[in-house]
């Protein structure tokens, strides 16, 4: 999990806003800014991974404020809470440098993620109800 430790900012040139809209609609969580003219709100997002990679905090997430995910390395479980999607929890696996999670969010929907580091980028692919979205971050 140490691979993920650091401060990460969105790679704004890699955001696919149309796909983001589909993904957020599939989540059916609180609406967040998606319009092109609101890009600066996404640019302010910051992901901090601390405590040997077991605490992930998203700061200034548009429409949702801050959220935190905690990972229990022994039990291979995670839990967290965000204003957008409420409490979430599930299991994770770390294999070949990729962190895979599967858990429930508001309304009992299953959210799957695969996250890995490639060079100075952290790539987070999220899937819900068959709709996927890649959120790419650059290390600060």
mmCIF file of C-alpha atoms in Angstrom:
data_model
loop_
_atom_site.group_PDB
_atom_site.id
_atom_site.type_symbol
_atom_site.label_atom_id
_atom_site.label_comp_id
_atom_site.label_asym_id
_atom_site.label_seq_id
_atom_site.Cartn_x
_atom_site.Cartn_y
_atom_site.Cartn_z
ATOM 1 C CA UNK A 1 0.000 0.000 0.000
ATOM 2 C CA UNK A 2 3.041 2.282 0.408
ATOM 3 C CA UNK A 3 3.107 2.672 -3.390
ATOM 4 C CA UNK A 4 0.040 4.900 -3.132
ATOM 5 C CA UNK A 5 1.335 7.199 -0.355
ATOM 6 C CA UNK A 6 1.526 10.852 -1.333
ATOM 7 C CA UNK A 7 -0.537 13.803 -2.465
ATOM 8 C CA UNK A 8 -2.305 13.468 -5.802
ATOM 9 C CA UNK A 9 -4.108 16.042 -7.971
ATOM 10 C CA UNK A 10 -6.429 15.369 -10.939
ATOM 11 C CA UNK A 11 -4.828 15.137 -14.377
ATOM 12 C CA UNK A 12 -7.290 17.596 -15.878
ATOM 13 C CA UNK A 13 -6.219 16.854 -19.446
ATOM 14 C CA UNK A 14 -7.274 13.215 -18.927
ATOM 15 C CA UNK A 15 -10.827 13.799 -17.603
ATOM 16 C CA UNK A 16 -13.594 12.541 -19.893
ATOM 17 C CA UNK A 17 -16.556 14.660 -18.779
ATOM 18 C CA UNK A 18 -19.126 12.775 -20.876
ATOM 19 C CA UNK A 19 -18.096 9.453 -19.329
ATOM 20 C CA UNK A 20 -17.994 11.059 -15.878
ATOM 21 C CA UNK A 21 -21.630 12.153 -16.324
ATOM 22 C CA UNK A 22 -22.671 8.593 -17.235
ATOM 23 C CA UNK A 23 -20.827 7.197 -14.250
ATOM 24 C CA UNK A 24 -22.278 9.667 -11.752
ATOM 25 C CA UNK A 25 -25.760 9.031 -13.148
ATOM 26 C CA UNK A 26 -25.235 5.284 -12.653
ATOM 27 C CA UNK A 27 -24.211 5.947 -9.050
ATOM 28 C CA UNK A 28 -27.380 8.009 -8.500
ATOM 29 C CA UNK A 29 -25.633 9.919 -5.745
ATOM 30 C CA UNK A 30 -25.898 13.636 -5.134
ATOM 31 C CA UNK A 31 -25.309 15.631 -8.305
ATOM 32 C CA UNK A 32 -21.822 17.072 -8.678
ATOM 33 C CA UNK A 33 -20.571 19.753 -11.074
ATOM 34 C CA UNK A 34 -19.860 18.354 -14.532
ATOM 35 C CA UNK A 35 -20.045 21.261 -16.928
ATOM 36 C CA UNK A 36 -16.913 22.254 -18.818
ATOM 37 C CA UNK A 37 -17.022 25.713 -17.260
ATOM 38 C CA UNK A 38 -16.751 24.114 -13.797
ATOM 39 C CA UNK A 39 -13.392 22.452 -14.475
ATOM 40 C CA UNK A 40 -11.686 24.579 -11.873
ATOM 41 C CA UNK A 41 -13.726 22.841 -9.160
ATOM 42 C CA UNK A 42 -12.319 19.461 -10.243
ATOM 43 C CA UNK A 43 -8.800 20.924 -10.409
ATOM 44 C CA UNK A 44 -9.054 21.716 -6.675
ATOM 45 C CA UNK A 45 -9.605 18.062 -5.692
ATOM 46 C CA UNK A 46 -6.748 16.591 -3.699
ATOM 47 C CA UNK A 47 -6.197 12.960 -2.732
ATOM 48 C CA UNK A 48 -3.912 12.366 0.240
ATOM 49 C CA UNK A 49 -2.818 8.809 0.939
ATOM 50 C CA UNK A 50 -1.213 8.444 4.359
ATOM 51 C CA UNK A 51 -0.460 5.984 7.175
ATOM 52 C CA UNK A 52 1.449 3.523 4.973
ATOM 53 C CA UNK A 53 -1.380 3.669 2.449
ATOM 54 C CA UNK A 54 -4.194 2.726 4.818
ATOM 55 C CA UNK A 55 -5.915 6.144 5.015
ATOM 56 C CA UNK A 56 -7.130 7.847 1.811
ATOM 57 C CA UNK A 57 -8.678 11.315 2.151
ATOM 58 C CA UNK A 58 -10.293 13.172 -0.732
ATOM 59 C CA UNK A 59 -10.341 16.937 -0.134
ATOM 60 C CA UNK A 60 -12.569 19.502 -1.892
ATOM 61 C CA UNK A 61 -14.539 16.952 -3.914
ATOM 62 C CA UNK A 62 -17.144 18.966 -5.861
ATOM 63 C CA UNK A 63 -20.597 18.587 -4.361
ATOM 64 C CA UNK A 64 -19.312 16.248 -1.681
ATOM 65 C CA UNK A 65 -16.649 18.009 0.350
ATOM 66 C CA UNK A 66 -14.172 15.690 2.035
ATOM 67 C CA UNK A 67 -14.368 11.913 2.331
ATOM 68 C CA UNK A 68 -12.091 9.311 3.857
ATOM 69 C CA UNK A 69 -11.473 5.616 3.264
ATOM 70 C CA UNK A 70 -9.703 3.436 5.835
ATOM 71 C CA UNK A 71 -8.129 0.074 5.032
ATOM 72 C CA UNK A 72 -7.674 -2.783 7.535
ATOM 73 C CA UNK A 73 -4.649 -4.697 6.240
ATOM 74 C CA UNK A 74 -5.279 -7.776 8.375
ATOM 75 C CA UNK A 75 -8.991 -8.160 7.681
ATOM 76 C CA UNK A 76 -8.713 -6.975 4.034
ATOM 77 C CA UNK A 77 -11.716 -4.704 4.552
ATOM 78 C CA UNK A 78 -12.302 -0.987 4.046
ATOM 79 C CA UNK A 79 -14.835 1.533 5.281
ATOM 80 C CA UNK A 80 -15.484 5.208 4.856
ATOM 81 C CA UNK A 81 -18.041 7.947 4.553
ATOM 82 C CA UNK A 82 -18.769 10.752 2.128
ATOM 83 C CA UNK A 83 -21.517 13.355 2.004
ATOM 84 C CA UNK A 84 -22.300 12.296 -1.576
ATOM 85 C CA UNK A 85 -22.790 8.570 -1.233
ATOM 86 C CA UNK A 86 -23.070 8.022 2.505
ATOM 87 C CA UNK A 87 -21.257 5.213 4.265
ATOM 88 C CA UNK A 88 -19.424 2.649 2.208
ATOM 89 C CA UNK A 89 -17.672 -0.549 3.132
ATOM 90 C CA UNK A 90 -16.364 -3.706 1.554
ATOM 91 C CA UNK A 91 -13.319 -5.831 0.896
ATOM 92 C CA UNK A 92 -10.068 -5.245 -0.945
ATOM 93 C CA UNK A 93 -7.191 -7.146 -2.480
ATOM 94 C CA UNK A 94 -3.700 -5.913 -3.295
ATOM 95 C CA UNK A 95 -2.105 -7.990 -6.047
ATOM 96 C CA UNK A 96 0.715 -7.150 -8.452
ATOM 97 C CA UNK A 97 0.610 -3.478 -7.418
ATOM 98 C CA UNK A 98 -3.121 -3.128 -8.114
ATOM 99 C CA UNK A 99 -5.618 -2.339 -5.372
ATOM 100 C CA UNK A 100 -9.027 -3.868 -6.132
ATOM 101 C CA UNK A 101 -12.057 -3.044 -4.008
ATOM 102 C CA UNK A 102 -15.685 -4.061 -4.029
ATOM 103 C CA UNK A 103 -18.207 -2.579 -1.677
ATOM 104 C CA UNK A 104 -21.582 -1.032 -1.151
ATOM 105 C CA UNK A 105 -22.545 2.621 -1.286
ATOM 106 C CA UNK A 106 -25.838 4.397 -0.596
ATOM 107 C CA UNK A 107 -28.827 2.286 -1.587
ATOM 108 C CA UNK A 108 -26.827 -0.957 -1.450
ATOM 109 C CA UNK A 109 -25.272 -0.453 -4.892
ATOM 110 C CA UNK A 110 -22.029 -2.322 -5.570
ATOM 111 C CA UNK A 111 -19.041 -0.187 -6.530
ATOM 112 C CA UNK A 112 -15.867 -1.836 -7.834
ATOM 113 C CA UNK A 113 -12.515 -0.100 -8.228
ATOM 114 C CA UNK A 114 -9.066 -0.965 -9.525
ATOM 115 C CA UNK A 115 -6.314 1.486 -8.594
ATOM 116 C CA UNK A 116 -2.646 1.416 -9.524
ATOM 117 C CA UNK A 117 0.370 3.684 -9.965
ATOM 118 C CA UNK A 118 2.084 4.067 -13.319
ATOM 119 C CA UNK A 119 5.027 6.470 -13.303
ATOM 120 C CA UNK A 120 3.804 9.696 -11.695
ATOM 121 C CA UNK A 121 0.122 8.823 -12.242
ATOM 122 C CA UNK A 122 -2.411 7.111 -10.024
ATOM 123 C CA UNK A 123 -5.149 5.562 -12.156
ATOM 124 C CA UNK A 124 -8.451 4.764 -10.445
ATOM 125 C CA UNK A 125 -11.030 2.886 -12.534
ATOM 126 C CA UNK A 126 -14.460 2.756 -10.905
ATOM 127 C CA UNK A 127 -17.374 0.624 -12.103
ATOM 128 C CA UNK A 128 -21.012 0.643 -11.021
ATOM 129 C CA UNK A 129 -24.014 -0.873 -12.798
ATOM 130 C CA UNK A 130 -21.798 -1.719 -15.795
ATOM 131 C CA UNK A 131 -20.584 1.871 -16.260
ATOM 132 C CA UNK A 132 -16.859 2.566 -15.779
ATOM 133 C CA UNK A 133 -14.883 5.749 -15.378
ATOM 134 C CA UNK A 134 -11.112 6.350 -15.151
ATOM 135 C CA UNK A 135 -10.013 9.091 -12.793
ATOM 136 C CA UNK A 136 -6.325 9.868 -13.312
ATOM 137 C CA UNK A 137 -4.258 11.744 -10.739
ATOM 138 C CA UNK A 138 -0.722 13.177 -10.944
ATOM 139 C CA UNK A 139 1.638 13.038 -7.982
ATOM 140 C CA UNK A 140 2.457 16.404 -6.459
#
